[in-house]
PDB file of C-alpha atoms in Angstrom:
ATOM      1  CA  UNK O   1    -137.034  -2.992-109.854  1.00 35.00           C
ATOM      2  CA  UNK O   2    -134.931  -0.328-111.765  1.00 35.00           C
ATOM      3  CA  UNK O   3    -131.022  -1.243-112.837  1.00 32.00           C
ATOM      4  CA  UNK O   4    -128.227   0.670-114.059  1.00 33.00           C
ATOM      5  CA  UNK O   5    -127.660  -1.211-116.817  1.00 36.00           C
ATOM      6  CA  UNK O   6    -126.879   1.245-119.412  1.00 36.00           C
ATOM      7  CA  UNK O   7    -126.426  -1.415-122.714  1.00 36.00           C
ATOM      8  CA  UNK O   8    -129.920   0.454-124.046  1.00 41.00           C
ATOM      9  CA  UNK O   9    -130.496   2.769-126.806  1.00 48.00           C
ATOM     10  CA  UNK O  10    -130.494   6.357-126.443  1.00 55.00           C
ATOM     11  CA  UNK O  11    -134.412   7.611-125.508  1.00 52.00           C
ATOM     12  CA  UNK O  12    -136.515   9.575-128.200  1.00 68.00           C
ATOM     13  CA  UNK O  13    -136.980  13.315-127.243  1.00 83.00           C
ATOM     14  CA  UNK O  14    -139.996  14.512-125.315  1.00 90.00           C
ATOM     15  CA  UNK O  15    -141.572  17.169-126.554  1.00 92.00           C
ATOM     16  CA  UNK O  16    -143.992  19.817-125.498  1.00 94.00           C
ATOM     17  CA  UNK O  17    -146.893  22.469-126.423  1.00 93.00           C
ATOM     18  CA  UNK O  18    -146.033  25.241-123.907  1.00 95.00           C
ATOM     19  CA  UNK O  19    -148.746  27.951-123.872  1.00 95.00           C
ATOM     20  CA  UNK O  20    -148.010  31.276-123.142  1.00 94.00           C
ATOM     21  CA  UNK O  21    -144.383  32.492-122.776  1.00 90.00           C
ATOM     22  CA  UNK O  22    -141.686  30.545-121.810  1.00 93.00           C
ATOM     23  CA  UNK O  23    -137.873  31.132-122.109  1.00 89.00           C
ATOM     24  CA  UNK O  24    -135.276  28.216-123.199  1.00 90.00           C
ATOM     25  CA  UNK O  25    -132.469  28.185-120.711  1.00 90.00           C
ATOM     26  CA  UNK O  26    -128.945  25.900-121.837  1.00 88.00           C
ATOM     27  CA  UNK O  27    -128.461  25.375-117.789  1.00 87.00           C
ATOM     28  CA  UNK O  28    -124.650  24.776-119.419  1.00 84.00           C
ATOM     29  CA  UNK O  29    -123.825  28.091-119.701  1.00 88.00           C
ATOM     30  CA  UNK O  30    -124.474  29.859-116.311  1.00 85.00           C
ATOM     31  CA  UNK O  31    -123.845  33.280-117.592  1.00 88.00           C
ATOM     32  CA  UNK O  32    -126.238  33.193-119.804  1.00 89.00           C
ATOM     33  CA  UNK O  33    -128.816  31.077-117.616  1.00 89.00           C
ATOM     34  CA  UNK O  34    -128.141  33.789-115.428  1.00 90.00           C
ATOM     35  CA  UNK O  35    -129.054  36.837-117.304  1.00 89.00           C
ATOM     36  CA  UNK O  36    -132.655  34.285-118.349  1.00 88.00           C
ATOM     37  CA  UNK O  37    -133.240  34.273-114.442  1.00 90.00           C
ATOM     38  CA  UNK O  38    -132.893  37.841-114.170  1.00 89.00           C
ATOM     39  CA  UNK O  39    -135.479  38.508-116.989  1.00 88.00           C
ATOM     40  CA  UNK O  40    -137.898  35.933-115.802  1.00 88.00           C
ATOM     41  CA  UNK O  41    -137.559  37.788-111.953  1.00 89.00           C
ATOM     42  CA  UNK O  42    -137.968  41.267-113.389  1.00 86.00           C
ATOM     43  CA  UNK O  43    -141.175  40.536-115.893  1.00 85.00           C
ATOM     44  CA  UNK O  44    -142.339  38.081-113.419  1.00 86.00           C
ATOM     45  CA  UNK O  45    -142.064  39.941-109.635  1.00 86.00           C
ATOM     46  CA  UNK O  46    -141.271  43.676-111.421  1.00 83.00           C
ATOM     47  CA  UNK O  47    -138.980  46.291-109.468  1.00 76.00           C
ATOM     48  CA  UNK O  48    -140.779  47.440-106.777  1.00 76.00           C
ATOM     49  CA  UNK O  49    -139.071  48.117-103.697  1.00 70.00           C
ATOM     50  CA  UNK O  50    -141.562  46.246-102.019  1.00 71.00           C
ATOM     51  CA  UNK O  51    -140.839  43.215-103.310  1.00 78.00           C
ATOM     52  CA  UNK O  52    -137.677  42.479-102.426  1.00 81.00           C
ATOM     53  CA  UNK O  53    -138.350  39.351-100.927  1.00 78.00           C
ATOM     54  CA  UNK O  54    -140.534  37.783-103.459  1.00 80.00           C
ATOM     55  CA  UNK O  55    -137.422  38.930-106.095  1.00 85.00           C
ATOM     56  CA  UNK O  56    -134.403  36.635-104.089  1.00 83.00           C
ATOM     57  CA  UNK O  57    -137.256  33.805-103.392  1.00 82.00           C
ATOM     58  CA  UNK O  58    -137.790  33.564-107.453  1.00 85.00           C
ATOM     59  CA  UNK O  59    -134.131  34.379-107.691  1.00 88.00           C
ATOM     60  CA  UNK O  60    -133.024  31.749-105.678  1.00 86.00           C
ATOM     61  CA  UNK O  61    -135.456  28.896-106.350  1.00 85.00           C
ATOM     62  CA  UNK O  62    -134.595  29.297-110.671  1.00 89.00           C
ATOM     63  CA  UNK O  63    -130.909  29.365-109.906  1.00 90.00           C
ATOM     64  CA  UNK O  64    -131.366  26.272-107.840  1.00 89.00           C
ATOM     65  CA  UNK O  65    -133.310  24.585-110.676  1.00 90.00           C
ATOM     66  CA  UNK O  66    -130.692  25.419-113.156  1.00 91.00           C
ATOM     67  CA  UNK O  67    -128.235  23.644-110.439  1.00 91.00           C
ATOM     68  CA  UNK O  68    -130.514  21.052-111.221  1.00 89.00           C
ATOM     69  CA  UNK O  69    -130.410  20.595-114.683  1.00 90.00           C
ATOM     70  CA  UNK O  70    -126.707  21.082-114.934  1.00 88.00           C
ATOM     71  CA  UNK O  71    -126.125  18.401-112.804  1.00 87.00           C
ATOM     72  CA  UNK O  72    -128.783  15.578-114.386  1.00 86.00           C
ATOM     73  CA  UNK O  73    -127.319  16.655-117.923  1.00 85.00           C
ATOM     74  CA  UNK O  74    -130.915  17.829-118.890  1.00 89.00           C
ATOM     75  CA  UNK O  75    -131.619  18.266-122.592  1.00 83.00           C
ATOM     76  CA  UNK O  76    -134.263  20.936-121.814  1.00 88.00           C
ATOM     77  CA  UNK O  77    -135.338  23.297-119.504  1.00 92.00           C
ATOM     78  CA  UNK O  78    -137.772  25.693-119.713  1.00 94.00           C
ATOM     79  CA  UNK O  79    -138.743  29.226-117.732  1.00 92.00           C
ATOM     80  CA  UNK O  80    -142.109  30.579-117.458  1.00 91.00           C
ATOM     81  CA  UNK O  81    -143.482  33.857-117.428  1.00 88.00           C
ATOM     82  CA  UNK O  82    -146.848  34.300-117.923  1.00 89.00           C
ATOM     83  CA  UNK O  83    -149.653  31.421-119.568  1.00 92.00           C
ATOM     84  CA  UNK O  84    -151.637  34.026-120.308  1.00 89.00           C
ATOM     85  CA  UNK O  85    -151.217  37.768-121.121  1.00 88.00           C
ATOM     86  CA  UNK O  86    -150.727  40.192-117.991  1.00 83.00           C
ATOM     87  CA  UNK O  87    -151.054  37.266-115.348  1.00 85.00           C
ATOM     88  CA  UNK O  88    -147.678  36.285-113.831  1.00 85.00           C
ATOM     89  CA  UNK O  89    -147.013  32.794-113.329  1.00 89.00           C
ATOM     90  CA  UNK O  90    -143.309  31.453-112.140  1.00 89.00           C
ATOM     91  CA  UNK O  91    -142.936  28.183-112.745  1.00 93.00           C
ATOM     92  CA  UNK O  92    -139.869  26.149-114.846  1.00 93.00           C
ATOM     93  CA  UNK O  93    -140.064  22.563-116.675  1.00 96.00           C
ATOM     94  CA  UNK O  94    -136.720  20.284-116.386  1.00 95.00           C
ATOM     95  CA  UNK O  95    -136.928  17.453-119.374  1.00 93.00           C
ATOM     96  CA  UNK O  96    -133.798  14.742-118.563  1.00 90.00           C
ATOM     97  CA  UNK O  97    -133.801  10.593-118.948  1.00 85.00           C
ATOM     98  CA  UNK O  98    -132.040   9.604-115.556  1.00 82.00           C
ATOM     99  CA  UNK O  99    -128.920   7.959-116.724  1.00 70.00           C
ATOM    100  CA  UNK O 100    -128.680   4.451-116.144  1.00 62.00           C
ATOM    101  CA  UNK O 101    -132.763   3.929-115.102  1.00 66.00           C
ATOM    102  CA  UNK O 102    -133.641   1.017-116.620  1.00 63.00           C
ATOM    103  CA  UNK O 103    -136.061  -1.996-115.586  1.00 68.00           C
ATOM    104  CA  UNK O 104    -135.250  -5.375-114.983  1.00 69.00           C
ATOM    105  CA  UNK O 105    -135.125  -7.793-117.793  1.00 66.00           C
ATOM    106  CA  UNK O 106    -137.792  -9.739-116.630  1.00 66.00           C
ATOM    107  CA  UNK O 107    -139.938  -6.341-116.866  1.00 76.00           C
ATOM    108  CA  UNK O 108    -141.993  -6.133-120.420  1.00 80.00           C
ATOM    109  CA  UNK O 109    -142.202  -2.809-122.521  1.00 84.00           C
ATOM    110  CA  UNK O 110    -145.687  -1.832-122.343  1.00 91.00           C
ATOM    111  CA  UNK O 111    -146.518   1.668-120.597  1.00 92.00           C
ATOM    112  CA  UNK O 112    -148.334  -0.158-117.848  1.00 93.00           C
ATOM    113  CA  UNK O 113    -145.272  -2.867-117.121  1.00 91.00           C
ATOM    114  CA  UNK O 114    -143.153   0.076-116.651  1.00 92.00           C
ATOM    115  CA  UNK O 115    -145.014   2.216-114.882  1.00 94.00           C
ATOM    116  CA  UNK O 116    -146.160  -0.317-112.204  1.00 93.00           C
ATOM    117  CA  UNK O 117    -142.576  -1.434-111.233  1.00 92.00           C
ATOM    118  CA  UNK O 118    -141.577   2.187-111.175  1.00 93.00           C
ATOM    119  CA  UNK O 119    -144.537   2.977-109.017  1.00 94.00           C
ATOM    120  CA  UNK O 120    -144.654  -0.388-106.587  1.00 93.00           C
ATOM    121  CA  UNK O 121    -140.593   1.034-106.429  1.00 92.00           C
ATOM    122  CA  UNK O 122    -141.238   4.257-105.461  1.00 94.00           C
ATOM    123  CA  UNK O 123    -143.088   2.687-102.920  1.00 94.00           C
ATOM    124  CA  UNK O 124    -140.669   0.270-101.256  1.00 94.00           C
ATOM    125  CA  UNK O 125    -138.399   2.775-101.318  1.00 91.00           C
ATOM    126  CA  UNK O 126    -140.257   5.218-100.178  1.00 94.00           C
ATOM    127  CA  UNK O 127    -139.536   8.415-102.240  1.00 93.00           C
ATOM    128  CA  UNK O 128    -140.745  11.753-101.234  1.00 94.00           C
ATOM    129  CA  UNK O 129    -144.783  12.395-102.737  1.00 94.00           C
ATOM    130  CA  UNK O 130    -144.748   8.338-103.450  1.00 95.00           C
ATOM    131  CA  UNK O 131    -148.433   8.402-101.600  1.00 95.00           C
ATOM    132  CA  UNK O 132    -149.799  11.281-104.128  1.00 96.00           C
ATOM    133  CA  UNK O 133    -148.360   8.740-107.173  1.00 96.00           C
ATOM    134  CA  UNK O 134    -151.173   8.822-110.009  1.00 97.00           C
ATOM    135  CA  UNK O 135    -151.150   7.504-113.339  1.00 97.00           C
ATOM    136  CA  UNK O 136    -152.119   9.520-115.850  1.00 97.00           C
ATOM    137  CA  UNK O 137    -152.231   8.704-120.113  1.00 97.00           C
ATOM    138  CA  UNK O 138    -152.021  11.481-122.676  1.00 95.00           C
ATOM    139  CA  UNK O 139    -153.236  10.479-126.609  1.00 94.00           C
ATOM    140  CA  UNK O 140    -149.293  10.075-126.978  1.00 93.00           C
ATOM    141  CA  UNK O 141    -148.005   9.422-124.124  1.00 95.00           C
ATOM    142  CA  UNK O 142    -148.256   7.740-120.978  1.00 96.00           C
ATOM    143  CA  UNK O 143    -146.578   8.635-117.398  1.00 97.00           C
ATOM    144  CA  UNK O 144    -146.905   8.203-113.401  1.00 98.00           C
ATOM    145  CA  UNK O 145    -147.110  11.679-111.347  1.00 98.00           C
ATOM    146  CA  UNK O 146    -145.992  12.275-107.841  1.00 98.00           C
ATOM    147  CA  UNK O 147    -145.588  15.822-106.649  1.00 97.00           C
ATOM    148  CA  UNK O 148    -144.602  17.518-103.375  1.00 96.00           C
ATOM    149  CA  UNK O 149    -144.828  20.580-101.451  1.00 94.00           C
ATOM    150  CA  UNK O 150    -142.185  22.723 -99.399  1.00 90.00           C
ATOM    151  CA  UNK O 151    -142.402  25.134 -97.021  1.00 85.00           C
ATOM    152  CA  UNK O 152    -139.461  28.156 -96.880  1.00 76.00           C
ATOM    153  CA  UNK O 153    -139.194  30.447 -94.502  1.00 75.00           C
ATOM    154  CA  UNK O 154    -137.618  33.751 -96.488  1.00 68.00           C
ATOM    155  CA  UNK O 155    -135.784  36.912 -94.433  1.00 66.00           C
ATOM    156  CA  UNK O 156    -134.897  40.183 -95.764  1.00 60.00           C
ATOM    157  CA  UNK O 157    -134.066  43.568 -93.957  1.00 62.00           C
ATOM    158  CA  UNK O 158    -135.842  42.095 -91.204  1.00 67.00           C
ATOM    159  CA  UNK O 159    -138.919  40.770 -92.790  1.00 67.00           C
ATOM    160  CA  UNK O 160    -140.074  37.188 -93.048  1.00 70.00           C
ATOM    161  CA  UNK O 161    -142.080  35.480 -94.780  1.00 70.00           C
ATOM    162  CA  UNK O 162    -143.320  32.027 -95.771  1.00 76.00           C
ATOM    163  CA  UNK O 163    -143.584  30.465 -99.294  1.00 77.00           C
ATOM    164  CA  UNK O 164    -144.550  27.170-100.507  1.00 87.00           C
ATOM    165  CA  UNK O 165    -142.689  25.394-103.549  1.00 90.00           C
ATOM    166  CA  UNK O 166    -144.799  22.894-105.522  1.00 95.00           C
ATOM    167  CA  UNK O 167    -142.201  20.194-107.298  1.00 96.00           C
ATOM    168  CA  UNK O 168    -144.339  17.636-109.599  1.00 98.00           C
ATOM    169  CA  UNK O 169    -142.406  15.189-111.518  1.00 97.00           C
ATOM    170  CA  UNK O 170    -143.930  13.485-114.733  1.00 98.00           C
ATOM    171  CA  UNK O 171    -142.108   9.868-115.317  1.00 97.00           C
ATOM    172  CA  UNK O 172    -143.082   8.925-118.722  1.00 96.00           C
ATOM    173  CA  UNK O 173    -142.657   5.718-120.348  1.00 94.00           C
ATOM    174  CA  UNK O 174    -140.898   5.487-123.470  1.00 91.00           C
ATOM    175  CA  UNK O 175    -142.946   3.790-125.895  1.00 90.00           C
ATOM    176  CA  UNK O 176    -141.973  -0.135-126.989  1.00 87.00           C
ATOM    177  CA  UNK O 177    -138.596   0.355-124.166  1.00 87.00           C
ATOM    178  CA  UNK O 178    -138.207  -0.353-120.317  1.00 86.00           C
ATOM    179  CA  UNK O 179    -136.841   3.449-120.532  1.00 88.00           C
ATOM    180  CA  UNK O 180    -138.138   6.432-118.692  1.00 92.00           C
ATOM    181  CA  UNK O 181    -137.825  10.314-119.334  1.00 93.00           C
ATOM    182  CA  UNK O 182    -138.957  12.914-116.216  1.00 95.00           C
ATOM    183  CA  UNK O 183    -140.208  16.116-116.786  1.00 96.00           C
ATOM    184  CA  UNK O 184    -140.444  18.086-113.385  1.00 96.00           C
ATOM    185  CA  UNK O 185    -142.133  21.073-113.222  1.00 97.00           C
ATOM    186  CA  UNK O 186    -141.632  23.861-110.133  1.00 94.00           C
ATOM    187  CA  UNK O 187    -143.557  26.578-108.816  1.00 93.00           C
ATOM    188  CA  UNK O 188    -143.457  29.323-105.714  1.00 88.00           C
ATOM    189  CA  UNK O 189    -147.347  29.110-106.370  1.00 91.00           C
ATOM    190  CA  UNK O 190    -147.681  25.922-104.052  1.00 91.00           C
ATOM    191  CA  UNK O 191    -149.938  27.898-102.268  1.00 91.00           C
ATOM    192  CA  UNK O 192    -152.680  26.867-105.631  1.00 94.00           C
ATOM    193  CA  UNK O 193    -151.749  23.353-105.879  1.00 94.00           C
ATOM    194  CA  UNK O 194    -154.376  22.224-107.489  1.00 96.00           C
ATOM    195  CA  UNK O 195    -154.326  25.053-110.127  1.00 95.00           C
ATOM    196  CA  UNK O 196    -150.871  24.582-110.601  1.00 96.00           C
ATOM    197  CA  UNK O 197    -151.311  20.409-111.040  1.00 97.00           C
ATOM    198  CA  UNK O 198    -154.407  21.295-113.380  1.00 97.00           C
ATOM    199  CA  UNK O 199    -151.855  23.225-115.685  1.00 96.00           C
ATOM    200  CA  UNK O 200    -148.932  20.847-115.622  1.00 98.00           C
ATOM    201  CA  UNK O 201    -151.140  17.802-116.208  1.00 98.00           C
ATOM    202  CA  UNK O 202    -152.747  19.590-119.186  1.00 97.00           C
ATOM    203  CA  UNK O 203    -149.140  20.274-120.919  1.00 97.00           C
ATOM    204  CA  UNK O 204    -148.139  16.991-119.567  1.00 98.00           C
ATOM    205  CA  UNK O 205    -150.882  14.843-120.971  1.00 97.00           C
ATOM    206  CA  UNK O 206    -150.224  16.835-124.323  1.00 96.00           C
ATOM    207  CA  UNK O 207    -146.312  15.886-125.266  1.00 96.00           C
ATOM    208  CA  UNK O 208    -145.327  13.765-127.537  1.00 94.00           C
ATOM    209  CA  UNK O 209    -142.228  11.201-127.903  1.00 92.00           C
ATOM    210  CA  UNK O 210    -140.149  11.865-131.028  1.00 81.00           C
ATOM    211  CA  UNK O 211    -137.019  11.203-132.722  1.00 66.00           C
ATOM    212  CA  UNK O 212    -133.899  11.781-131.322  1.00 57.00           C
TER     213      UNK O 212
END
């Protein structure tokens, strides 16, 4: 069972090997977050008239994520614009520790104590994607998965259209600590979820806990 007791060191920094190109956003400073969102929607969607819609769904769903990261004090987040050259591929990474998530004292430090009681709580409480939890252990790091899909329904000058957001969140364990940091990835692609998962478990599985 998690606690808020927050008499516990501060956790290391996560780190990650992002391929491709990826802009740093401080989600602090919303003017300037907001100028990043504009050049992610412009090299991302481009300015055709005819997509409109796909513009104000990117629009909408990176400003929301900044919203995010404001609000869980995140020490990174990250936009995407293409993993490799001339292919397109919206998607942001959010790296925060939840403040005050810590296990119970009677919970060891090892990656798999941690993990468990985080998992058998997701469970009992039953959090959103707890069914699609996996564990998953880089050669630095260990962490449980759960991801989700939405459904939107977008309108614009009379046209609709339906998109699917794929949200997967990466709960690692900090090494030798009953701490946790998340790193939650998002994507309008939920429509390739299994791509998409293929990806962020690759850069997930490849991070790497240093110091602070």
């Amino acid at each position: 069972m998690t606690t808020t007791d927050g008499a516990t060191r501060a956790a290391p920094r996560l780190t990650f090997q992002l391929p491709g190109r990826w802009l740093a956003v401080d989600p602090r400073d919303r003017a300037a977050a907001s100028v990043r969102i504009e050049e992610v929607v412009r090299e991302v969607v481009g300015a055709a008239d005819d997509a409109a819609i796909a513009r104000r769904r990117l629009r909408d769903q990176l400003r929301t994520v900044v919203e995010r990261a404001a609000d869980a004090s995140a020490h990174a987040l990250f936009l995407c614009i293409e993993i490799v050259p001339d292919l397109a591929t919206p998607a942001s990474l959010t790296v925060h520790a939840p403040e005050g998530m810590r296990m119970s004292p009677a919970v060891g430090t090892s990656a798999d104590a941690v993990l468990s009681v985080l998992q058998e709580s997701f469970r009992v409480l039953e959090v959103e994607g707890a069914d699609t939890a996996r564990r998953l252990d880089g050669p630095r790091a260990s962490m449980l998965r759960i991801d989700r899909v939405h459904s939107e329904r977008v309108e614009e000058d009379g046209v609709e259209a339906v998109a699917s957001r794929l949200e997967a969140e990466y709960w690692f364990a900090v090494p030798g600590s009953k701490q946790v940091v998340l790193a939650s990835f998002t994507t309008p692609l939920g429509e390739i979820r299994s791509a998409m998962l293929n990806l962020f478990d690759s850069i997930a599985l490849a991070a790497s806990f240093g110091p602070e």
